Amino acid sequence: MYAAMGVLGLAPSKETGPVPTVGGAAAPAPYVPPQRSDFSLRGGRPATVLVLGAGVAGLACAYELGKAGYDCTVLEARDRVGGRSMTLRGGDAVTELPARVHSGTTQAAATLGAGETQQVTFGAGTYFNAGPARIAQWMVTLDYCRELGVPLEVFVNANASAYILTEGMKAPVRARTARADAYGYVSELLAKATDAGALDARLSDADKERLLDFLSDFGEIGESYGYTGGDRRGYRVNPGVGAGTGLGTPPSLTEVLSQALGRMLTMDAGYEQAMPMFQPVGGMDGIVRALAAQVGAERIRTGTRVTRIMNRPEGVEVTFDGGAPLKADYCVAALPPHLLARIPGNLGADVRTALATPVPMSAGKLGLEYGRRWWEIEDRVYGGATETDLDVGHIWYPSYGFHTERGLIVGYYNTGEDAETYNALPHRERLRRALAQGRRVHGGKYGTDLIASVSVAWRRQPHIEGSWVRWPSLSGFTLLQRPAGRVYFAGDWLTHLIAWQAGAFESARKVVTELHHRVLKEG
Ligand code: PHE
């Protein structure tokens, strides 16, 4: 109510009070959801809104607007809600578009073959988050989980017991071993250079002492500054009653440098990737299911492909396959920009150009269901990921169902050229290639006990056609933050959190706030 009064000029605006700051920058105003009572002050009424796309952004818009009684209708081209927030289980089917060759930025596509349909045959309880799978603590996505009652559990994003395998390595090593060696040798070099006076121009005597102290702990190099290994590397036979058997002498400095570990050891250093991370219990689609339930099934039309978007003086008119055009006061277009750019209408040349600017990217994932959790039983790996620079990218171990009979490994999660290589193949070939790579990490057991598999190439998913987008320039980004007439745009692609559900939520909140303020002002 206070916020609504502010909008109407009946309460002091934010600018008159002290502006809270975060790290010197103005903190964004806290989100205030629209409420029915916002209208009772001046007797306006909630508008009718057509929401295009039932991904996280579209569903969140309908959910938030619904709190104030807006009459929303969500049009979704796919036969399920959620967009990329897709969790696959036994009984699901995944159909792909034909493979294409993308040439540069023109995206001129040549059809190579027909699209394939995969039937998912996972057992009860097995699920595969083919899209988003991990949520950072600071992301608004967790607030929605709390609000919607979606239970959470830890997603093990980094695991010292998992492996690293790069093309520069003869054999995979445990992450803890690779880290001990890399930290050890880097510390040795820096300590010896410091001790020999090589950095005297840069360091005071006190700095040198502190740096040497730091390095002896950081690299476990002791007083001599020589790295000779230590129990951070782990054991061949772990200590118990006996003292354990070590892994032997560490590889040479030259060998460790040739392992190219920089990126492998810092995967979870990014602020979006830092542990602990979280996942909804039972599958990521728990979030979109809960949103859709709140919006109401009767307001969501799946299998409804939009074919035209028109701004009219009094409202919007949206045409779709197989039905009379729908009219509403406003529209929120929450589709991928590259698909929106292809939909005819009268949004204007600038808007069309802006929508066509973001470049759709490729990512792929393969789910492998095993009948025996050999990674837990034999390798003692409970969740987390093996990092590689092979074409499979990352291999993920399940963060749910520990010690149960079956389990689901993500056999590849790759992006860019690696994803395009796999995406161009039929599922059988993807599987064969990924299993061959996985054997380089885990040996022959990677191919046994395999029960079922399914792969998703996001560039080939109908009505999505990309894993996320990249903006080559931000000019159109700014333009699309504003509505085109009565049509607003929402999605992760309009935020600095691209490829995160949090981006979709943040964008939805912004659009809902602006649309609501406009309705309160203009009626
Ligand atoms: N959110 C996706 C993921 O966690 C994609 C992504 C990866 C986005 C890394 C940013 C950084 O895998």
Coordinates of C-alpha atoms and ligand atoms in Angstrom, one line a residue:
M1 CA 0.0 0.0 0.0
Y2 CA 2.8 2.3 0.9
A3 CA 4.5 1.6 -2.5
A4 CA 1.2 2.2 -4.3
M5 CA 0.8 5.5 -2.4
G6 CA 4.3 6.4 -3.6
V7 CA 3.3 5.7 -7.1
L8 CA 0.3 8.0 -6.7
G9 CA 2.4 10.7 -5.2
L10 CA 0.7 10.3 -1.8
A11 CA 3.8 9.1 0.0
P12 CA 7.4 10.4 0.1
S13 CA 9.3 8.8 -2.8
K14 CA 12.5 6.7 -2.2
E15 CA 14.7 9.6 -3.4
T16 CA 13.8 11.8 -0.5
G17 CA 15.1 9.3 2.1
P18 CA 18.6 8.1 2.7
V19 CA 19.6 5.9 -0.2
P20 CA 20.9 2.5 1.2
T21 CA 24.2 1.6 -0.5
V22 CA 25.9 -1.7 -1.2
G23 CA 29.6 -1.4 -1.8
G24 CA 29.2 2.2 -2.7
A25 CA 26.5 1.7 -5.3
A26 CA 22.8 2.4 -4.7
A27 CA 21.1 -0.8 -3.6
P28 CA 18.1 -1.7 -5.8
A29 CA 14.7 -1.0 -4.2
P30 CA 13.3 -4.1 -2.5
Y31 CA 10.7 -5.9 -4.6
V32 CA 7.1 -5.2 -3.6
P33 CA 4.6 -7.6 -5.2
P34 CA 1.4 -6.1 -6.6
Q35 CA -1.5 -6.5 -4.2
R36 CA -5.3 -6.3 -4.6
S37 CA -5.4 -3.5 -2.1
D38 CA -3.2 -1.3 -4.4
F39 CA -6.4 -0.6 -6.3
S40 CA -8.7 0.2 -3.4
L41 CA -7.0 3.6 -3.0
R42 CA -8.3 5.0 -6.2
G43 CA -10.7 2.4 -7.5
G44 CA -8.7 1.3 -10.6
R45 CA -8.8 -2.3 -11.7
P46 CA -6.3 -5.0 -12.5
A47 CA -5.7 -5.3 -16.3
T48 CA -5.9 -8.2 -18.6
V49 CA -2.5 -9.5 -19.6
L50 CA -1.4 -12.0 -22.3
V51 CA 1.8 -13.7 -21.2
L52 CA 3.7 -15.3 -24.1
G53 CA 5.9 -18.2 -23.0
A54 CA 5.5 -20.5 -19.9
G55 CA 9.1 -20.6 -18.9
V56 CA 10.3 -19.2 -15.6
A57 CA 10.0 -15.6 -16.7
G58 CA 6.4 -15.9 -18.1
L59 CA 5.1 -18.0 -15.2
A60 CA 6.7 -15.7 -12.7
C61 CA 5.0 -12.7 -14.4
A62 CA 1.6 -14.4 -14.3
Y63 CA 2.2 -15.5 -10.7
E64 CA 3.2 -12.1 -9.4
L65 CA 0.5 -10.2 -11.4
G66 CA -2.0 -12.8 -10.1
K67 CA -1.3 -11.6 -6.5
A68 CA -3.1 -8.4 -7.4
G69 CA -5.9 -10.0 -9.3
Y70 CA -4.7 -9.4 -12.8
D71 CA -6.4 -11.6 -15.4
C72 CA -3.5 -13.3 -17.1
T73 CA -3.5 -15.9 -19.9
V74 CA -0.3 -17.7 -20.6
L75 CA 0.3 -19.0 -24.1
E76 CA 2.9 -21.7 -24.5
A77 CA 3.9 -23.3 -27.8
R78 CA 5.4 -26.4 -26.2
D79 CA 3.2 -29.2 -24.8
R80 CA 4.7 -28.6 -21.3
V81 CA 5.4 -25.6 -19.1
G82 CA 8.8 -24.7 -17.8
G83 CA 10.8 -24.0 -21.0
R84 CA 14.4 -24.9 -20.3
S85 CA 13.6 -25.8 -16.7
M86 CA 13.0 -29.3 -18.0
T87 CA 13.3 -32.4 -15.8
L88 CA 13.1 -35.7 -17.6
R89 CA 11.7 -38.9 -16.0
G90 CA 10.6 -42.3 -17.2
G91 CA 7.6 -42.0 -19.6
D92 CA 8.7 -38.6 -21.0
A93 CA 9.5 -38.2 -24.7
V94 CA 12.0 -35.6 -26.1
T95 CA 11.7 -34.5 -29.7
E96 CA 14.4 -32.6 -31.5
L97 CA 14.5 -30.4 -34.5
P98 CA 16.5 -31.6 -37.4
A99 CA 20.3 -31.0 -37.1
R100 CA 21.6 -27.8 -38.6
V101 CA 24.9 -26.3 -39.5
H102 CA 25.2 -22.8 -38.1
S103 CA 27.5 -20.6 -40.1
G104 CA 28.8 -17.6 -38.2
T105 CA 26.3 -15.0 -37.1
T106 CA 24.0 -15.3 -40.1
Q107 CA 22.8 -18.6 -38.6
A108 CA 22.1 -19.8 -42.1
A109 CA 20.9 -23.3 -41.5
A110 CA 21.2 -26.4 -43.6
T111 CA 19.1 -29.4 -42.7
L112 CA 21.2 -32.6 -42.2
G113 CA 18.5 -35.0 -41.1
A114 CA 15.1 -35.4 -39.5
G115 CA 14.6 -34.6 -35.9
E116 CA 14.6 -37.6 -33.6
T117 CA 12.3 -38.5 -30.7
Q118 CA 13.8 -40.2 -27.6
Q119 CA 11.6 -42.1 -25.2
V120 CA 12.8 -41.8 -21.6
T121 CA 12.8 -45.2 -19.8
F122 CA 14.3 -44.2 -16.5
G123 CA 13.1 -46.1 -13.5
A124 CA 10.8 -44.7 -10.7
G125 CA 12.7 -42.0 -8.7
T126 CA 15.3 -41.3 -11.4
Y127 CA 15.2 -37.8 -12.8
F128 CA 17.5 -35.8 -15.1
N129 CA 17.7 -32.0 -14.9
A130 CA 18.4 -31.4 -18.6
G131 CA 18.4 -27.6 -18.1
P132 CA 19.1 -25.7 -15.0
A133 CA 20.4 -27.9 -12.1
R134 CA 22.1 -25.7 -9.5
I135 CA 21.1 -22.6 -7.5
A136 CA 23.5 -20.3 -5.7
Q137 CA 22.7 -19.1 -2.2
W138 CA 22.3 -15.5 -3.2
M139 CA 19.9 -16.0 -6.0
V140 CA 16.3 -14.9 -5.9
T141 CA 15.4 -18.4 -7.1
L142 CA 15.8 -19.6 -3.5
D143 CA 13.3 -17.0 -2.3
Y144 CA 10.7 -18.4 -4.7
C145 CA 11.5 -21.9 -3.4
R146 CA 10.7 -20.7 0.1
E147 CA 7.6 -18.8 -0.9
L148 CA 6.3 -21.7 -3.0
G149 CA 7.2 -24.4 -0.5
V150 CA 9.6 -26.2 -2.9
P151 CA 11.9 -28.3 -0.7
L152 CA 15.6 -28.0 -1.2
E153 CA 18.7 -30.1 -0.8
V154 CA 22.4 -29.5 -1.4
F155 CA 23.7 -29.7 -4.9
V156 CA 27.3 -30.9 -4.6
N157 CA 29.0 -28.6 -7.2
A158 CA 32.6 -29.4 -6.3
N159 CA 34.1 -32.5 -4.9
A160 CA 37.7 -33.0 -4.0
S161 CA 37.2 -36.8 -4.5
A162 CA 36.0 -36.4 -8.1
Y163 CA 38.5 -36.4 -10.9
I164 CA 40.3 -34.1 -13.3
L165 CA 41.3 -35.2 -16.7
T166 CA 42.9 -33.0 -19.3
E167 CA 44.4 -33.9 -22.7
G168 CA 47.7 -33.0 -21.1
M169 CA 47.4 -35.8 -18.5
K170 CA 48.3 -39.5 -18.9
A171 CA 45.6 -40.6 -16.5
P172 CA 42.8 -38.9 -14.4
V173 CA 43.7 -37.7 -10.9
R174 CA 41.5 -36.9 -8.0
A175 CA 40.8 -33.2 -7.8
R176 CA 42.5 -33.0 -4.3
T177 CA 45.7 -34.5 -5.7
A178 CA 45.8 -32.1 -8.7
R179 CA 45.1 -29.2 -6.4
A180 CA 47.8 -30.2 -3.9
D181 CA 50.4 -30.5 -6.7
A182 CA 49.4 -27.2 -8.4
Y183 CA 49.3 -25.2 -5.1
G184 CA 52.5 -26.9 -4.0
Y185 CA 54.6 -26.1 -7.0
V186 CA 53.3 -22.6 -7.5
S187 CA 54.1 -21.9 -3.9
E188 CA 57.5 -23.3 -4.2
L189 CA 58.4 -21.1 -7.2
L190 CA 57.0 -18.0 -5.6
A191 CA 58.7 -18.7 -2.3
K192 CA 62.1 -19.4 -3.8
A193 CA 61.9 -16.3 -6.0
T194 CA 60.9 -14.2 -3.0
D195 CA 63.6 -15.7 -0.8
A196 CA 66.2 -15.1 -3.5
G197 CA 65.3 -11.4 -3.6
A198 CA 63.8 -11.6 -7.1
L199 CA 60.7 -9.6 -5.9
D200 CA 62.6 -7.1 -3.8
A201 CA 61.4 -4.2 -6.0
R202 CA 57.8 -5.1 -5.3
L203 CA 57.9 -6.3 -1.7
S204 CA 59.0 -4.8 1.6
D205 CA 60.9 -7.0 4.1
A206 CA 57.7 -7.4 6.1
D207 CA 55.7 -8.3 3.0
K208 CA 58.3 -10.9 2.1
E209 CA 57.9 -12.5 5.5
R210 CA 54.2 -12.5 5.3
L211 CA 54.1 -13.9 1.8
L212 CA 56.5 -16.7 2.7
D213 CA 54.3 -17.5 5.7
F214 CA 51.3 -17.6 3.5
L215 CA 52.9 -19.8 0.8
S216 CA 54.2 -22.3 3.3
D217 CA 50.6 -23.0 4.4
F218 CA 49.0 -22.5 1.0
G219 CA 51.3 -24.9 -0.8
E220 CA 52.2 -27.0 2.2
I221 CA 55.9 -26.5 1.4
G222 CA 57.4 -26.2 4.8
E223 CA 60.6 -24.4 5.8
S224 CA 62.7 -25.6 2.8
Y225 CA 60.2 -24.1 0.2
G226 CA 60.5 -27.3 -1.7
Y227 CA 57.2 -29.1 -2.7
T228 CA 57.5 -32.8 -2.0
G229 CA 53.9 -33.8 -1.7
G230 CA 51.9 -34.4 1.5
D231 CA 48.7 -36.0 2.7
R232 CA 46.6 -33.4 0.9
R233 CA 47.2 -35.4 -2.2
G234 CA 45.3 -38.3 -0.7
Y235 CA 46.2 -42.0 -0.3
R236 CA 46.2 -45.2 -2.3
V237 CA 45.2 -47.0 0.9
N238 CA 43.6 -44.7 3.3
P239 CA 44.8 -44.5 6.9
G240 CA 42.9 -46.4 9.5
V241 CA 44.5 -48.7 12.1
G242 CA 47.4 -48.8 9.6
A243 CA 49.2 -45.6 8.5
G244 CA 47.9 -45.9 5.0
T245 CA 49.8 -46.1 1.7
G246 CA 50.5 -42.8 -0.1
L247 CA 50.3 -42.1 -3.8
G248 CA 54.0 -42.0 -4.3
T249 CA 56.1 -39.0 -5.3
P250 CA 54.3 -36.2 -7.0
P251 CA 54.7 -35.7 -10.7
S252 CA 57.5 -33.2 -11.8
L253 CA 56.8 -29.5 -12.1
T254 CA 57.0 -29.8 -15.9
E255 CA 54.3 -32.5 -15.8
V256 CA 52.1 -30.5 -13.5
L257 CA 52.4 -27.5 -15.7
S258 CA 51.5 -29.5 -18.8
Q259 CA 48.3 -30.7 -17.1
A260 CA 46.7 -27.3 -17.8
L261 CA 44.9 -27.2 -14.5
G262 CA 44.0 -23.5 -14.2
R263 CA 40.4 -23.7 -15.4
M264 CA 39.9 -27.2 -13.9
L265 CA 40.8 -26.1 -10.4
T266 CA 38.7 -22.9 -10.4
M267 CA 35.4 -24.1 -11.7
D268 CA 33.7 -23.3 -8.4
A269 CA 35.6 -20.1 -7.9
G270 CA 33.0 -18.0 -9.8
Y271 CA 30.5 -16.3 -7.4
E272 CA 27.6 -18.1 -9.2
Q273 CA 29.3 -21.5 -8.8
A274 CA 30.6 -21.4 -5.2
M275 CA 29.6 -24.1 -2.8
P276 CA 27.2 -24.8 -1.3
M277 CA 24.7 -24.8 -4.1
F278 CA 21.1 -26.1 -4.0
Q279 CA 18.6 -28.1 -6.0
P280 CA 14.8 -28.7 -5.4
V281 CA 14.2 -32.2 -4.0
G282 CA 12.8 -34.4 -6.8
G283 CA 13.8 -32.3 -9.8
M284 CA 14.3 -28.7 -10.8
D285 CA 10.9 -28.5 -12.5
G286 CA 9.4 -28.5 -8.9
I287 CA 9.7 -24.7 -9.2
V288 CA 7.9 -24.3 -12.5
R289 CA 5.3 -26.8 -11.4
A290 CA 4.6 -24.9 -8.3
L291 CA 4.4 -21.6 -10.2
A292 CA 2.0 -23.1 -12.8
A293 CA -0.2 -24.5 -9.9
Q294 CA -0.4 -21.0 -8.4
V295 CA -1.2 -19.4 -11.8
G296 CA -3.9 -22.1 -12.4
A297 CA -4.0 -24.7 -15.2
E298 CA -7.0 -23.0 -16.6
R299 CA -5.0 -19.9 -17.4
I300 CA -2.2 -21.7 -19.2
R301 CA -2.6 -22.8 -22.8
T302 CA 0.1 -25.2 -23.9
G303 CA 0.4 -26.3 -27.6
T304 CA -0.4 -22.7 -28.5
R305 CA 2.1 -21.1 -30.9
V306 CA 2.0 -17.3 -31.3
T307 CA 2.0 -16.2 -34.9
R308 CA 1.4 -12.4 -34.7
I309 CA 1.7 -9.7 -32.0
M310 CA -0.1 -6.4 -32.7
N311 CA -0.2 -3.2 -30.6
R312 CA -3.6 -1.6 -31.0
P313 CA -4.6 1.8 -29.6
E314 CA -6.7 0.2 -26.9
G315 CA -4.7 -2.9 -26.2
V316 CA -2.9 -5.8 -27.7
E317 CA -4.0 -8.5 -30.1
V318 CA -2.2 -11.8 -30.2
T319 CA -2.8 -14.4 -32.9
F320 CA -2.0 -18.0 -32.5
D321 CA -2.2 -21.3 -34.5
G322 CA -5.8 -22.6 -34.6
G323 CA -8.0 -20.1 -32.8
A324 CA -9.5 -16.6 -32.8
P325 CA -7.0 -13.8 -31.9
L326 CA -6.9 -12.9 -28.2
K327 CA -7.2 -9.3 -27.0
A328 CA -5.9 -7.9 -23.7
D329 CA -4.8 -4.6 -22.2
Y330 CA -1.1 -5.6 -22.1
C331 CA 1.2 -8.3 -23.2
V332 CA 4.4 -9.7 -21.7
A333 CA 6.6 -11.5 -24.3
A334 CA 8.7 -13.9 -22.4
L335 CA 10.0 -16.0 -25.4
P336 CA 13.6 -16.3 -26.5
P337 CA 14.5 -13.2 -28.4
H338 CA 15.6 -15.0 -31.6
L339 CA 12.1 -16.6 -31.8
L340 CA 10.3 -13.4 -30.9
A341 CA 12.2 -11.7 -33.8
R342 CA 10.6 -14.1 -36.2
I343 CA 7.0 -13.4 -35.1
P344 CA 5.2 -10.9 -37.4
G345 CA 3.6 -7.9 -35.9
N346 CA 3.9 -4.1 -35.6
L347 CA 6.4 -3.7 -32.7
G348 CA 8.6 -1.6 -35.0
A349 CA 11.9 -1.9 -36.9
D350 CA 14.1 -0.9 -33.9
V351 CA 12.5 -3.5 -31.7
R352 CA 12.8 -6.2 -34.3
T353 CA 16.5 -5.4 -34.9
A354 CA 17.1 -5.5 -31.1
L355 CA 15.3 -8.8 -30.8
A356 CA 17.5 -10.3 -33.6
T357 CA 20.7 -9.1 -31.9
P358 CA 21.3 -11.7 -29.2
V359 CA 23.0 -14.8 -30.6
P360 CA 21.6 -18.2 -29.5
M361 CA 24.2 -20.5 -27.9
S362 CA 24.6 -24.2 -27.8
A363 CA 24.8 -26.5 -24.7
G364 CA 24.1 -30.2 -24.4
K365 CA 23.5 -32.7 -21.6
L366 CA 23.4 -36.5 -21.5
G367 CA 21.7 -38.4 -18.7
L368 CA 23.0 -41.9 -18.0
E369 CA 21.0 -44.1 -15.7
Y370 CA 23.0 -46.9 -14.1
G371 CA 21.7 -49.9 -12.2
R372 CA 24.6 -49.7 -9.7
R373 CA 26.1 -46.7 -8.1
W374 CA 29.7 -47.8 -8.8
W375 CA 31.0 -44.2 -8.4
E376 CA 30.0 -44.4 -4.8
I377 CA 30.8 -48.0 -4.2
E378 CA 34.1 -48.3 -6.0
D379 CA 35.4 -44.7 -6.5
R380 CA 34.0 -43.2 -3.3
V381 CA 32.6 -40.2 -5.2
Y382 CA 29.4 -38.8 -3.7
G383 CA 28.1 -36.0 -5.9
G384 CA 30.1 -33.2 -7.6
A385 CA 31.8 -33.2 -10.9
T386 CA 34.8 -34.5 -12.8
E387 CA 36.3 -31.6 -14.8
T388 CA 37.8 -32.2 -18.1
D389 CA 38.9 -30.4 -21.2
L390 CA 37.7 -33.3 -23.3
D391 CA 34.7 -32.8 -25.5
V392 CA 32.3 -34.0 -22.8
G393 CA 33.2 -31.0 -20.7
H394 CA 31.9 -31.8 -17.2
I395 CA 30.7 -35.2 -15.9
W396 CA 28.3 -34.9 -12.9
Y397 CA 27.6 -37.4 -10.2
P398 CA 24.1 -37.3 -8.6
S399 CA 23.5 -35.2 -5.5
Y400 CA 20.4 -37.3 -4.7
G401 CA 19.6 -40.9 -3.9
F402 CA 22.9 -41.7 -2.3
H403 CA 23.2 -45.4 -1.6
T404 CA 20.0 -46.3 -3.5
E405 CA 20.2 -48.9 -6.2
R406 CA 20.1 -46.8 -9.4
G407 CA 21.7 -43.4 -10.1
L408 CA 21.9 -40.9 -12.8
I409 CA 25.2 -39.5 -14.1
V410 CA 25.4 -36.5 -16.4
G411 CA 27.7 -38.0 -19.0
Y412 CA 28.4 -34.7 -20.6
Y413 CA 27.5 -31.1 -20.0
N414 CA 29.3 -29.2 -22.7
T415 CA 28.9 -25.8 -24.4
G416 CA 30.2 -24.1 -27.5
E417 CA 31.9 -26.1 -30.2
D418 CA 31.9 -29.3 -28.1
A419 CA 28.1 -29.0 -27.7
E420 CA 27.7 -28.4 -31.4
T421 CA 29.7 -31.5 -32.2
Y422 CA 27.5 -33.7 -30.1
N423 CA 24.3 -31.8 -31.0
A424 CA 24.8 -32.7 -34.7
L425 CA 24.8 -36.5 -33.9
P426 CA 21.8 -38.8 -33.3
H427 CA 21.4 -39.9 -29.7
R428 CA 23.1 -43.3 -30.3
E429 CA 26.3 -41.6 -31.6
R430 CA 26.3 -39.1 -28.7
L431 CA 26.1 -41.9 -26.3
R432 CA 28.8 -44.0 -27.9
R433 CA 31.2 -41.0 -28.0
A434 CA 30.5 -39.9 -24.4
L435 CA 30.9 -43.4 -23.1
A436 CA 34.3 -43.7 -24.8
Q437 CA 35.4 -40.4 -23.1
G438 CA 34.0 -41.5 -19.7
R439 CA 36.0 -44.7 -19.9
R440 CA 39.1 -42.6 -20.0
V441 CA 38.1 -41.4 -16.5
H442 CA 36.5 -44.4 -14.9
G443 CA 37.6 -47.4 -17.0
G444 CA 35.5 -50.3 -18.3
K445 CA 32.8 -50.0 -15.6
Y446 CA 31.6 -46.8 -17.2
G447 CA 30.0 -48.9 -20.0
T448 CA 28.5 -51.7 -17.7
D449 CA 25.3 -51.5 -15.6
L450 CA 24.0 -48.8 -18.0
I451 CA 20.2 -49.1 -18.1
A452 CA 18.9 -46.0 -20.0
S453 CA 20.0 -42.7 -21.4
V454 CA 18.7 -39.5 -22.9
S455 CA 20.4 -36.5 -24.4
V456 CA 19.2 -32.9 -24.9
A457 CA 20.7 -30.5 -27.5
W458 CA 19.2 -27.2 -26.5
R459 CA 19.8 -25.6 -29.9
R460 CA 17.5 -28.3 -31.3
Q461 CA 14.7 -28.0 -28.8
P462 CA 11.5 -26.9 -30.5
H463 CA 10.3 -23.4 -29.5
I464 CA 13.5 -22.8 -27.6
E465 CA 16.4 -23.2 -30.0
G466 CA 19.3 -22.4 -27.7
S467 CA 20.7 -22.9 -24.3
W468 CA 20.9 -19.2 -23.7
V469 CA 22.0 -16.1 -25.7
R470 CA 25.0 -13.9 -26.0
W471 CA 24.7 -10.2 -26.6
P472 CA 27.4 -9.0 -29.1
S473 CA 26.5 -5.4 -28.2
L474 CA 24.2 -4.0 -25.5
S475 CA 22.3 -1.4 -27.6
G476 CA 19.3 -3.5 -28.1
F477 CA 19.5 -4.7 -24.5
T478 CA 18.6 -1.2 -23.3
L479 CA 15.9 -0.7 -25.8
L480 CA 14.1 -3.9 -24.8
Q481 CA 14.1 -3.0 -21.1
R482 CA 11.3 -0.6 -22.1
P483 CA 7.9 -1.8 -23.5
A484 CA 7.1 -1.5 -27.2
G485 CA 3.7 0.2 -26.8
R486 CA 1.8 -2.2 -24.6
V487 CA 4.1 -5.1 -25.1
Y488 CA 6.8 -5.8 -22.4
F489 CA 9.7 -8.1 -22.7
A490 CA 11.0 -10.5 -20.0
G491 CA 13.5 -13.2 -19.7
D492 CA 17.0 -14.1 -18.4
W493 CA 18.3 -12.7 -21.7
L494 CA 17.3 -9.2 -20.5
T495 CA 19.5 -9.4 -17.4
H496 CA 23.1 -9.7 -16.4
L497 CA 22.2 -13.2 -15.1
I498 CA 21.9 -14.9 -18.5
A499 CA 21.6 -18.7 -18.2
W500 CA 20.2 -18.6 -14.7
Q501 CA 16.6 -19.0 -13.6
A502 CA 17.4 -16.1 -11.2
G503 CA 17.7 -13.9 -14.3
A504 CA 14.3 -14.8 -15.5
F505 CA 12.8 -14.1 -12.0
E506 CA 14.6 -10.7 -11.7
S507 CA 13.4 -9.7 -15.1
A508 CA 9.8 -10.8 -14.4
R509 CA 9.8 -8.7 -11.1
K510 CA 11.0 -5.7 -13.0
V511 CA 8.4 -6.0 -15.7
V512 CA 5.6 -6.7 -13.2
T513 CA 6.6 -3.7 -11.2
E514 CA 6.6 -1.4 -14.2
L515 CA 3.4 -2.7 -15.7
H516 CA 1.6 -2.5 -12.3
H517 CA 2.7 1.1 -11.8
R518 CA 1.5 2.0 -15.3
V519 CA -1.9 0.4 -14.7
L520 CA -2.2 2.2 -11.3
K521 CA -1.4 5.5 -13.1
E522 CA -3.3 5.1 -16.4
G523 CA -6.0 2.7 -15.3
Ligands
PHE1 N1 23.7 -21.5 -15.2 C1 24.4 -22.5 -16.0 C2 25.2 -23.5 -15.2 O1 25.3 -23.3 -14.0 C3 25.2 -21.9 -17.1 C4 26.3 -21.1 -16.6 C5 27.5 -21.7 -16.3 C6 26.1 -19.7 -16.5 C7 28.5 -20.9 -15.8 C8 27.2 -18.9 -16.0 C9 28.4 -19.5 -15.6 O2 25.8 -24.4 -15.7

